[in-house]
Short mmCIF file of C-alpha atoms in Angstrom, two decimals:
data_model
loop_
_atom_site.label_atom_id
_atom_site.label_comp_id
_atom_site.label_asym_id
_atom_site.label_seq_id
_atom_site.Cartn_x
_atom_site.Cartn_y
_atom_site.Cartn_z
CA MET V 1 12.91 8.14 12.82
CA THR V 2 14.27 9.94 9.77
CA PRO V 3 15.42 13.55 10.31
CA TRP V 4 13.29 15.97 8.33
CA PRO V 5 13.73 16.82 5.51
CA SER V 6 15.13 13.45 4.44
CA PRO V 7 18.27 13.51 2.25
CA CYS V 8 17.70 9.96 1.01
CA ARG V 9 14.56 11.07 -0.78
CA THR V 10 16.12 13.93 -2.70
CA ALA V 11 16.68 12.03 -5.95
CA LEU V 12 13.14 10.77 -6.24
CA ALA V 13 11.74 14.07 -5.04
CA LEU V 14 13.49 15.85 -7.91
CA ALA V 15 12.37 13.17 -10.32
CA VAL V 16 8.74 13.84 -9.53
CA SER V 17 9.02 17.62 -9.53
CA GLY V 18 7.38 17.72 -12.92
CA LEU V 19 4.53 15.65 -11.60
CA LEU V 20 4.14 18.03 -8.67
CA ALA V 21 3.34 20.84 -11.01
CA SER V 22 0.34 19.04 -12.48
CA THR V 23 -0.64 17.29 -9.28
CA LEU V 24 -0.53 19.86 -6.54
CA VAL V 25 -0.44 23.33 -8.07
CA THR V 26 -3.92 23.13 -9.52
CA THR V 27 -6.55 22.77 -6.83
CA VAL V 28 -9.99 21.30 -7.15
CA THR V 29 -12.57 23.21 -5.17
CA SER V 30 -15.43 21.20 -3.66
CA ALA V 31 -19.05 22.29 -3.77
CA THR V 32 -20.31 25.66 -2.64
CA ALA V 33 -19.17 27.28 0.59
CA ALA V 34 -19.44 30.65 2.24
CA ALA V 35 -18.17 33.61 0.25
CA SER V 36 -15.44 34.42 2.74
CA PRO V 37 -14.55 31.32 4.76
CA LYS V 38 -12.28 31.86 7.74
CA ILE V 39 -10.48 28.56 7.28
CA VAL V 40 -9.52 26.81 4.02
CA ILE V 41 -8.57 23.13 4.28
CA ARG V 42 -6.34 21.78 1.52
CA ALA V 43 -6.70 18.00 1.22
CA SER V 44 -4.98 15.49 -1.05
CA LEU V 45 -7.16 13.43 -3.37
CA SER V 46 -4.22 11.14 -4.26
CA GLY V 47 -4.94 7.53 -3.41
CA PHE V 48 -8.63 8.21 -3.98
CA ALA V 49 -9.17 9.62 -7.45
CA SER V 50 -7.14 11.52 -10.00
CA SER V 51 -9.59 14.42 -10.17
CA ASN V 52 -12.89 15.67 -8.79
CA THR V 53 -14.57 14.68 -12.07
CA ALA V 54 -13.80 11.01 -11.46
CA SER V 55 -16.83 8.98 -10.44
CA ALA V 56 -14.85 7.70 -7.46
CA ALA V 57 -14.81 11.21 -6.00
CA LYS V 58 -18.55 11.78 -6.31
CA GLY V 59 -19.50 10.60 -2.83
CA LEU V 60 -16.50 12.27 -1.22
CA LEU V 61 -17.41 15.63 -2.74
CA ALA V 62 -21.02 15.15 -1.67
CA ALA V 63 -19.97 14.50 1.92
CA THR V 64 -17.65 17.52 1.75
CA ALA V 65 -20.45 19.76 0.45
CA GLN V 66 -22.67 18.67 3.32
CA TYR V 67 -19.93 19.56 5.79
CA GLU V 68 -19.36 22.97 4.22
CA LYS V 69 -23.08 23.71 4.35
CA ALA V 70 -23.17 22.89 8.06
CA HIS V 71 -19.91 24.80 8.67
CA PRO V 72 -20.05 27.94 6.47
CA SER V 73 -16.79 29.29 7.88
CA VAL V 74 -14.88 26.32 6.41
CA LYS V 75 -14.00 25.59 2.78
CA VAL V 76 -12.32 22.41 1.56
CA GLN V 77 -10.10 22.32 -1.52
CA TRP V 78 -9.35 18.82 -2.80
CA LEU V 79 -6.01 18.59 -4.58
CA PRO V 80 -6.17 16.23 -7.58
CA GLY V 81 -4.02 13.19 -8.08
CA PRO V 82 -1.70 12.91 -11.11
CA GLU V 83 -3.09 12.48 -14.58
CA GLY V 84 -3.43 8.83 -15.53
CA GLY V 85 -3.80 7.51 -12.02
CA THR V 86 -2.51 7.35 -8.49
CA PRO V 87 1.21 7.29 -7.61
CA SER V 88 2.65 4.65 -5.33
CA ILE V 89 2.93 5.66 -1.70
CA VAL V 90 6.70 5.91 -2.22
CA GLU V 91 6.22 8.50 -4.96
CA SER V 92 3.46 10.29 -3.08
CA ASN V 93 5.49 10.60 0.12
CA ALA V 94 8.41 11.98 -1.86
CA GLN V 95 6.09 14.63 -3.32
CA VAL V 96 4.72 15.55 0.09
CA GLU V 97 8.19 15.83 1.61
CA THR V 98 9.34 18.09 -1.21
CA LEU V 99 6.43 20.42 -0.48
CA ALA V 100 6.92 20.11 3.28
CA ALA V 101 10.55 21.22 3.00
CA GLY V 102 9.20 24.65 2.01
CA GLY V 103 6.30 24.55 4.45
CA ASP V 104 3.82 24.06 1.59
CA ALA V 105 2.41 20.58 2.31
CA PRO V 106 -1.39 20.20 2.19
CA ASP V 107 -3.28 20.09 5.49
CA ILE V 108 -4.56 16.57 4.84
CA VAL V 109 -2.36 14.12 2.91
CA TRP V 110 -2.83 10.60 1.58
CA GLU V 111 -0.86 8.06 3.59
CA GLN V 112 -0.65 4.30 4.16
CA TYR V 113 -0.01 2.21 7.23
CA GLY V 114 3.30 0.77 5.97
CA PRO V 115 5.32 3.99 6.25
CA ILE V 116 3.49 4.81 9.51
CA ILE V 117 4.23 1.51 11.25
CA SER V 118 7.76 1.30 9.90
CA GLY V 119 8.64 4.75 11.19
CA SER V 120 10.26 5.58 7.86
CA LEU V 121 8.61 8.99 7.51
CA PRO V 122 10.61 12.04 8.59
CA ALA V 123 10.07 13.15 12.18
CA GLY V 124 7.91 16.27 12.35
CA LEU V 125 6.07 15.66 9.07
CA LEU V 126 2.74 14.41 10.46
CA GLN V 127 0.73 15.25 13.57
CA ASN V 128 -0.31 12.91 16.38
CA MET V 129 -4.07 12.35 16.11
CA THR V 130 -4.40 10.31 19.30
CA PRO V 131 -5.86 13.08 21.53
CA PHE V 132 -8.74 13.57 19.08
CA LEU V 133 -9.40 9.87 18.47
CA GLU V 134 -9.54 9.15 22.19
CA LYS V 135 -12.51 11.53 22.43
CA PRO V 136 -16.03 10.87 21.05
CA ASN V 137 -16.66 11.45 17.36
CA PRO V 138 -19.11 14.39 17.55
CA TYR V 139 -21.03 13.14 14.51
CA VAL V 140 -21.78 9.65 15.84
CA PRO V 141 -24.38 9.56 18.61
CA GLY V 142 -23.56 7.46 21.67
CA ASN V 143 -19.89 6.61 21.00
CA LYS V 144 -17.52 6.98 23.96
CA LYS V 145 -14.50 7.56 21.78
CA TRP V 146 -13.82 7.80 18.06
CA LEU V 147 -11.50 4.78 18.09
CA SER V 148 -14.34 2.53 19.27
CA LEU V 149 -15.88 2.82 15.79
CA TYR V 150 -13.05 0.78 14.27
CA SER V 151 -12.45 -2.93 14.23
CA PRO V 152 -9.91 -3.60 17.06
CA SER V 153 -7.61 -5.38 14.59
CA VAL V 154 -7.25 -2.16 12.57
CA VAL V 155 -6.14 0.25 15.31
CA PRO V 156 -2.53 -1.06 15.61
CA TYR V 157 -2.03 -0.26 11.91
CA MET V 158 -2.65 3.44 12.62
CA LYS V 159 0.21 3.76 15.09
CA ALA V 160 3.81 4.85 14.62
CA PRO V 161 6.51 3.03 16.62
CA ASN V 162 6.15 5.58 19.46
CA GLY V 163 2.45 4.72 19.80
CA HIS V 164 1.15 7.95 18.25
CA ILE V 165 -1.71 7.58 15.79
CA LYS V 166 -0.57 9.20 12.57
CA VAL V 167 -3.12 7.97 9.99
CA ILE V 168 -6.85 7.27 9.82
CA LEU V 169 -7.77 4.23 7.75
CA GLY V 170 -11.05 3.96 5.89
CA SER V 171 -10.98 0.56 4.21
CA ALA V 172 -8.99 -2.62 3.71
CA VAL V 173 -7.91 -4.45 0.57
CA GLU V 174 -6.88 -8.02 -0.04
CA ASP V 175 -4.81 -9.27 -2.93
CA GLY V 176 -4.47 -12.61 -4.63
CA PHE V 177 -4.18 -14.34 -7.97
CA ILE V 178 -6.98 -13.94 -10.50
CA TYR V 179 -7.27 -16.66 -13.13
CA ASN V 180 -9.15 -17.26 -16.36
CA LYS V 181 -11.50 -20.21 -15.82
CA ALA V 182 -11.46 -21.17 -19.51
CA ASP V 183 -7.66 -21.25 -19.56
CA PHE V 184 -7.52 -23.46 -16.47
CA LYS V 185 -10.01 -25.81 -18.08
CA LYS V 186 -8.00 -25.92 -21.32
CA ALA V 187 -4.86 -26.80 -19.32
CA GLY V 188 -6.69 -29.51 -17.39
CA ILE V 189 -6.48 -27.69 -14.04
CA THR V 190 -9.49 -28.60 -11.90
CA THR V 191 -8.65 -27.04 -8.53
CA VAL V 192 -6.91 -23.84 -7.49
CA PRO V 193 -3.40 -24.28 -6.05
CA ALA V 194 -2.99 -24.09 -2.29
CA THR V 195 0.80 -24.45 -2.28
CA TRP V 196 3.61 -22.78 -4.19
CA ALA V 197 4.63 -26.13 -5.67
CA ALA V 198 1.12 -26.67 -7.03
CA PHE V 199 1.04 -23.10 -8.37
CA ILE V 200 4.26 -23.58 -10.34
CA ALA V 201 2.97 -26.93 -11.61
CA ASP V 202 -0.20 -25.22 -12.85
CA LEU V 203 1.78 -22.50 -14.60
CA SER V 204 3.72 -25.26 -16.33
CA LYS V 205 0.46 -26.88 -17.47
CA LEU V 206 -0.78 -23.56 -18.83
CA LYS V 207 2.45 -23.08 -20.77
CA ALA V 208 2.25 -26.63 -22.16
CA ALA V 209 -1.29 -25.87 -23.35
CA GLY V 210 0.06 -23.02 -25.47
CA LEU V 211 -1.03 -20.25 -23.12
CA THR V 212 0.93 -17.38 -21.59
CA PRO V 213 0.68 -18.41 -17.93
CA PHE V 214 1.33 -15.23 -15.95
CA ILE V 215 2.65 -11.69 -15.86
CA PHE V 216 4.81 -10.39 -13.03
CA ALA V 217 4.00 -6.73 -13.54
CA ASP V 218 7.05 -4.84 -12.32
CA GLY V 219 6.37 -1.50 -13.99
CA SER V 220 5.80 -0.11 -10.51
CA PHE V 221 6.20 -1.25 -6.92
CA ASP V 222 3.03 -3.35 -6.50
CA ASN V 223 3.86 -6.91 -7.63
CA PRO V 224 7.55 -6.62 -6.62
CA SER V 225 6.75 -5.32 -3.12
CA TRP V 226 4.00 -7.91 -2.68
CA PHE V 227 6.41 -10.68 -3.62
CA GLU V 228 9.06 -9.35 -1.24
CA ARG V 229 6.52 -9.29 1.59
CA MET V 230 5.28 -12.78 0.79
CA VAL V 231 8.62 -14.58 0.68
CA ALA V 232 10.32 -12.65 3.50
CA THR V 233 7.31 -13.03 5.78
CA SER V 234 6.99 -16.73 5.03
CA LEU V 235 10.62 -17.84 5.00
CA LEU V 236 11.81 -15.68 7.93
CA ALA V 237 8.84 -16.37 10.22
CA ASN V 238 11.02 -18.33 12.68
CA GLN V 239 13.77 -15.69 12.68
CA VAL V 240 11.78 -12.44 12.86
CA ASN V 241 11.95 -12.38 16.67
CA LYS V 242 15.73 -11.96 16.37
CA PHE V 243 15.39 -8.54 14.72
CA ASN V 244 11.89 -7.35 15.69
CA VAL V 245 13.38 -4.98 18.27
CA SER V 246 10.37 -2.64 17.93
CA HIS V 247 8.12 -5.50 19.09
CA SER V 248 5.83 -4.90 16.14
CA ILE V 249 2.56 -6.80 15.98
CA GLY V 250 1.91 -5.92 12.35
CA VAL V 251 4.74 -4.88 10.06
CA THR V 252 8.45 -4.67 10.84
CA SER V 253 9.75 -1.14 11.35
CA SER V 254 12.66 0.56 9.62
CA LEU V 255 14.73 -0.08 12.75
CA ASP V 256 13.80 -3.78 12.72
CA VAL V 257 14.84 -4.15 9.09
CA ALA V 258 18.11 -2.28 9.59
CA VAL V 259 18.90 -4.50 12.58
CA GLY V 260 18.00 -7.62 10.58
CA ILE V 261 20.36 -6.58 7.80
CA HIS V 262 23.10 -5.66 10.27
CA LYS V 263 22.79 -9.05 11.97
CA GLY V 264 22.98 -10.89 8.65
CA ILE V 265 19.47 -12.33 8.90
CA ILE V 266 18.03 -10.23 6.10
CA SER V 267 20.95 -11.12 3.90
CA MET V 268 21.65 -13.02 0.73
CA SER V 269 24.10 -15.07 2.80
CA ASN V 270 21.15 -16.33 4.86
CA PRO V 271 19.80 -19.29 2.85
CA SER V 272 16.24 -18.71 4.08
CA TYR V 273 16.18 -15.12 2.87
CA ALA V 274 18.00 -15.82 -0.40
CA GLU V 275 15.61 -18.67 -1.18
CA GLY V 276 12.79 -16.21 -1.73
CA TRP V 277 14.63 -14.52 -4.57
CA LYS V 278 15.41 -17.89 -6.13
CA LEU V 279 11.65 -18.48 -6.17
CA LEU V 280 11.21 -15.21 -8.06
CA GLY V 281 13.59 -16.52 -10.72
CA GLN V 282 11.45 -19.65 -10.90
CA LEU V 283 8.28 -17.59 -11.29
CA ALA V 284 9.84 -15.33 -13.92
CA ARG V 285 10.22 -18.30 -16.28
CA TYR V 286 6.45 -18.36 -16.66
CA SER V 287 5.95 -14.60 -16.97
CA MET V 288 5.33 -12.87 -20.29
CA THR V 289 7.96 -10.47 -21.59
CA GLY V 290 7.65 -6.72 -21.19
CA GLU V 291 6.81 -6.92 -17.50
CA SER V 292 8.11 -3.42 -16.78
CA THR V 293 5.52 -2.02 -19.18
CA TYR V 294 2.71 -3.11 -16.85
CA ASN V 295 1.55 -2.39 -13.33
CA ALA V 296 -1.01 -4.18 -11.18
CA ASN V 297 -2.50 -0.89 -10.01
CA SER V 298 -2.64 1.21 -13.18
CA PRO V 299 -6.05 2.44 -14.39
CA VAL V 300 -7.63 0.18 -17.00
CA THR V 301 -7.76 3.21 -19.30
CA ALA V 302 -4.01 3.95 -19.08
CA THR V 303 -2.52 4.52 -22.54
CA THR V 304 1.11 5.02 -21.57
CA PRO V 305 3.32 2.68 -19.51
CA PRO V 306 2.95 1.33 -17.00
CA LEU V 307 -0.26 -0.06 -18.47
CA SER V 308 -2.96 -2.01 -16.65
CA VAL V 309 -2.75 -5.80 -16.64
CA VAL V 310 -6.55 -6.08 -16.76
CA PRO V 311 -6.99 -5.74 -20.56
CA LEU V 312 -4.28 -8.37 -21.07
CA PHE V 313 -6.28 -10.69 -18.87
CA THR V 314 -9.75 -10.04 -20.28
CA GLN V 315 -8.47 -10.29 -23.85
CA GLY V 316 -7.09 -13.76 -23.15
CA LYS V 317 -3.44 -12.78 -23.56
CA VAL V 318 -2.40 -13.98 -20.10
CA ALA V 319 -4.02 -16.64 -17.90
CA VAL V 320 -3.19 -15.35 -14.40
CA ILE V 321 -2.58 -11.92 -12.90
CA TRP V 322 -1.62 -10.89 -9.36
CA ASP V 323 -3.96 -8.14 -8.27
CA GLY V 324 -6.36 -6.95 -5.58
CA ASN V 325 -10.09 -6.98 -4.87
CA PHE V 326 -10.14 -3.47 -6.34
CA THR V 327 -9.66 -5.04 -9.78
CA ILE V 328 -12.78 -7.21 -9.65
CA PRO V 329 -15.24 -4.41 -10.57
CA SER V 330 -13.12 -3.62 -13.65
CA LEU V 331 -13.38 -7.23 -14.78
CA ASP V 332 -17.14 -7.13 -14.43
CA GLN V 333 -17.37 -3.84 -16.34
CA LEU V 334 -15.33 -5.32 -19.20
CA GLY V 335 -17.78 -8.19 -19.58
CA PHE V 336 -15.66 -10.75 -17.75
CA ALA V 337 -18.08 -11.47 -14.90
CA ASN V 338 -18.24 -15.18 -13.97
CA LYS V 339 -15.31 -15.93 -16.30
CA PHE V 340 -12.63 -15.64 -13.63
CA GLY V 341 -11.78 -17.07 -10.22
CA VAL V 342 -9.50 -15.97 -7.41
CA PHE V 343 -7.20 -17.65 -4.92
CA PRO V 344 -4.85 -16.32 -2.21
CA GLU V 345 -1.06 -16.47 -2.30
CA PRO V 346 -0.16 -20.18 -2.17
CA THR V 347 1.73 -21.29 0.92
CA ILE V 348 5.41 -22.10 0.42
CA THR V 349 5.87 -25.64 1.70
CA LYS V 350 8.69 -28.17 1.83
CA ALA V 351 7.47 -29.53 -1.50
CA THR V 352 9.17 -26.43 -2.92
CA THR V 353 12.12 -26.00 -0.58
CA PRO V 354 13.40 -27.69 2.60
CA LEU V 355 13.73 -24.17 4.03
CA ALA V 356 9.95 -23.65 3.94
CA LEU V 357 8.09 -23.18 7.22
CA GLY V 358 4.59 -23.63 5.81
CA THR V 359 3.60 -20.13 6.95
CA PRO V 360 0.43 -18.83 5.23
CA THR V 361 0.70 -15.17 4.22
CA GLN V 362 -2.95 -14.25 3.71
CA GLY V 363 -3.44 -10.75 5.09
CA ALA V 364 0.30 -10.03 5.24
CA ILE V 365 0.28 -8.28 1.87
CA GLY V 366 -3.14 -6.63 1.92
CA GLY V 367 -4.72 -5.12 5.00
CA PRO V 368 -6.19 -1.72 5.91
CA ASN V 369 -4.67 0.22 3.03
CA GLY V 370 -7.69 0.70 0.80
CA VAL V 371 -9.14 4.08 -0.18
CA GLY V 372 -9.76 6.66 2.52
CA GLN V 373 -6.38 6.93 4.27
CA TRP V 374 -5.47 10.36 5.53
CA SER V 375 -2.95 12.05 7.82
CA ILE V 376 -2.61 15.69 8.87
CA THR V 377 0.61 17.61 8.48
CA SER V 378 2.50 19.51 11.15
CA GLU V 379 2.94 23.25 11.55
CA LYS V 380 6.51 22.82 10.33
CA ALA V 381 5.45 21.05 7.13
CA ASP V 382 2.44 23.30 6.51
CA HIS V 383 2.87 27.01 7.23
CA THR V 384 -0.94 27.51 7.33
CA MET V 385 -1.41 24.96 10.11
CA THR V 386 -2.06 26.20 13.65
CA PRO V 387 -3.44 24.48 16.78
CA GLU V 388 -6.82 26.06 16.03
CA LYS V 389 -6.78 24.91 12.40
CA THR V 390 -5.77 21.40 13.52
CA LYS V 391 -9.01 21.22 15.51
CA VAL V 392 -11.02 22.22 12.44
CA VAL V 393 -9.22 19.71 10.21
CA MET V 394 -9.83 16.91 12.71
CA ASN V 395 -13.48 17.95 12.96
CA PHE V 396 -13.79 17.61 9.18
CA LEU V 397 -12.17 14.16 9.31
CA ALA V 398 -14.55 13.17 12.11
CA TRP V 399 -17.39 14.07 9.74
CA LEU V 400 -15.91 12.02 6.88
CA PHE V 401 -15.38 8.99 9.13
CA ALA V 402 -18.84 8.93 10.65
CA PRO V 403 -20.14 5.54 9.38
CA LYS V 404 -22.98 7.03 7.31
CA ASN V 405 -20.52 9.26 5.50
CA VAL V 406 -17.94 6.50 5.00
CA ASP V 407 -20.65 4.56 3.19
CA LEU V 408 -21.44 7.68 1.16
CA TRP V 409 -17.89 8.16 -0.16
CA LEU V 410 -16.67 4.56 -0.22
CA LYS V 411 -19.40 3.02 -2.41
CA PRO V 412 -18.90 5.28 -5.46
CA THR V 413 -15.20 4.40 -5.62
CA ASN V 414 -16.29 1.06 -7.11
CA THR V 415 -13.27 -0.68 -5.59
CA ASP V 416 -15.13 -3.15 -3.37
CA ASP V 417 -12.77 -2.33 -0.53
CA ILE V 418 -13.71 -3.60 2.93
CA PRO V 419 -14.67 -0.84 5.44
CA THR V 420 -12.54 -0.69 8.59
CA GLU V 421 -15.59 0.33 10.63
CA PRO V 422 -17.82 -2.75 11.22
CA SER V 423 -21.04 -0.71 11.16
CA VAL V 424 -20.41 0.29 7.51
CA PRO V 425 -21.99 -2.19 5.02
CA LYS V 426 -19.47 -4.56 3.41
CA PRO V 427 -19.38 -5.36 -0.33
CA ASN V 428 -20.77 -8.64 -1.61
CA VAL V 429 -18.08 -9.69 -4.08
CA PRO V 430 -17.72 -13.24 -5.45
CA GLY V 431 -14.34 -14.64 -4.45
CA LEU V 432 -13.48 -11.84 -2.01
CA GLU V 433 -14.08 -14.03 1.03
CA SER V 434 -11.36 -16.48 -0.06
CA LEU V 435 -8.77 -13.69 0.15
CA VAL V 436 -9.66 -12.56 3.68
CA PRO V 437 -7.42 -14.16 6.35
CA LYS V 438 -9.22 -16.59 8.65
CA GLY V 439 -6.52 -16.95 11.30
CA LYS V 440 -3.71 -14.95 12.83
CA VAL V 441 -1.65 -12.97 10.33
CA PRO V 442 2.12 -13.33 10.78
CA ILE V 443 4.31 -10.29 11.35
CA THR V 444 4.92 -8.86 7.90
CA VAL V 445 8.57 -8.49 6.96
CA ASP V 446 8.82 -5.52 4.60
CA VAL V 447 12.37 -4.74 3.48
CA LEU V 448 13.35 -2.53 0.52
CA LEU V 449 10.51 -2.14 -1.94
CA ASP V 450 7.94 -0.31 0.17
CA ASP V 451 9.72 2.81 1.44
CA VAL V 452 10.94 1.16 4.64
CA LEU V 453 14.55 2.32 4.27
CA GLY V 454 13.77 5.33 2.11
CA ALA V 455 12.45 6.13 -1.35
CA ALA V 456 15.88 6.09 -2.97
CA ALA V 457 16.49 2.54 -1.73
CA SER V 458 13.05 1.45 -2.99
CA THR V 459 13.70 2.91 -6.44
CA SER V 460 17.09 1.19 -6.73
CA ALA V 461 15.56 -2.08 -5.54
CA LEU V 462 12.85 -1.93 -8.19
CA ARG V 463 15.43 -1.49 -10.94
CA LEU V 464 17.34 -4.55 -9.73
CA VAL V 465 14.16 -6.64 -9.65
CA GLN V 466 13.23 -5.50 -13.17
CA ASP V 467 16.64 -6.52 -14.52
CA TYR V 468 16.42 -9.89 -12.78
CA VAL V 469 12.88 -10.67 -13.93
CA ASP V 470 13.46 -9.69 -17.56
CA GLY V 471 16.59 -11.86 -17.72
CA SER V 472 19.17 -9.12 -18.19
CA SER V 473 20.69 -9.94 -14.79
CA SER V 474 21.64 -13.43 -13.59
CA TYR V 475 20.81 -14.61 -10.09
CA ALA V 476 24.47 -14.30 -9.12
CA ALA V 477 24.62 -10.71 -10.32
CA PHE V 478 21.29 -9.86 -8.73
CA SER V 479 22.31 -11.46 -5.43
CA SER V 480 25.53 -9.45 -5.25
CA GLN V 481 23.85 -6.16 -6.14
CA TRP V 482 20.91 -6.80 -3.82
CA GLN V 483 23.20 -7.54 -0.89
CA SER V 484 25.16 -4.37 -1.55
CA LEU V 485 21.91 -2.38 -1.61
CA LEU V 486 20.73 -4.00 1.64
CA THR V 487 23.97 -3.09 3.40
CA THR V 488 24.28 0.47 2.14
CA SER V 489 20.57 1.21 2.73
CA ALA V 490 20.71 -0.01 6.32
CA GLU V 491 23.92 1.91 7.02
CA SER V 492 22.52 5.07 5.41
CA TRP V 493 19.27 4.83 7.38
CA ALA V 494 21.17 4.29 10.64
CA ALA V 495 23.49 7.24 9.99
CA GLN V 496 20.65 9.57 9.11
CA ASN V 497 18.71 8.54 12.20
CA HIS V 498 21.72 8.50 14.55
CA VAL V 499 21.14 4.83 15.38
CA ASN V 500 23.95 2.57 16.58
CA LEU V 501 23.01 -0.82 15.15
CA ASN V 502 25.81 -2.50 17.12
CA LYS V 503 23.81 -2.19 20.32
CA TYR V 504 21.10 -4.57 19.09
#
């Protein structure tokens, strides 16, 4: 694991220092509490809503107010997210680590399973929640232990490589391609594509019909990291056992990726790995220009880049976008209900490349990383944290994750995310079922773009992808630069973590 604080994150941490001022200095106080509470819990709203005035936060604040009323010695302060929307987890973790370096991290922070499973977070940043989750949730009658409330498939996504539970997950998301039904009809497309070859053929038909087929929104990490996951997971499925030294059952760890790079498997000299990036070049030919101005996860109301892709889609300026189930409510609100369809990532088959393994990737890109994902910080990262306060913080989280309260705060978010606790009602969303994996999900291979080898590596990787997609960098140039970044990132991670890659 990364020594704490992490040197590789310094550049990005400084870059977001201005954002920190607006994000984490001003606190948002939840509803009434006792005049002189003994314990104040500071909790991050990032990844949930940008402020306590957002409709998404309504249920959360209501649940918090109920807790404060029942526990008058406790007050909860929700820290707002940045203006204009939520940062990526890469940016958010960099912010948290900057605060943690001075012992000023919030008590409860937004987190996602990727950095937890990968082991990329600095050692000593987050606490082990396992002892609390192995005991009954005091707010749910009859349960033998808190963990029993979750779907069994979700629990492995909460665990760090050492088996410690470092994050609690409230809901799952699934992503896929969303298409304009009228545009498909105009192009003569009668069925949704199940394979990558069929997908590219459909994009060609859309272009021939005078339409802008697609936008690969690379203004932030979403589409690029999803693509990296899709192609690496699919094309390396028969080689992942050679570098999965952590024996992951979900997502490859930082150690796995570093070993894969060191062994030359995750390498541009490996035809199977390089093929994925050739497919991105193929896809880019059908993408509209100005991709870096847009992001798949920006608020629909964003007025400065990266902008949301949703208005482009509903205004008929682009036929297909790559987004998540969280976008569907926005489409309905903009009057686009029943005018769109969805389909999962098409499988890469030998009709596209002889290197294809025909591995479906449904579920490998989405998963339990919807709203309601929280970790608690350590005494080292948070100077107000004590063993006694940890018990109070976990008690508050137990309240939030009692099924009746999950339903209370999840519904108002209007994201149609899928609860990770089976007893919480699920949304009824047209098309959502087609995105949910039906069979076993392959081990997800996550390399550079999702904070696996550090935020600095992710930021550099995004710039390379942007240059490649917008045509300012040839495949040859991209390949050389990408390989250099793979090598230096793996070596840097190994050095910082005192890992001898030669022993694997």
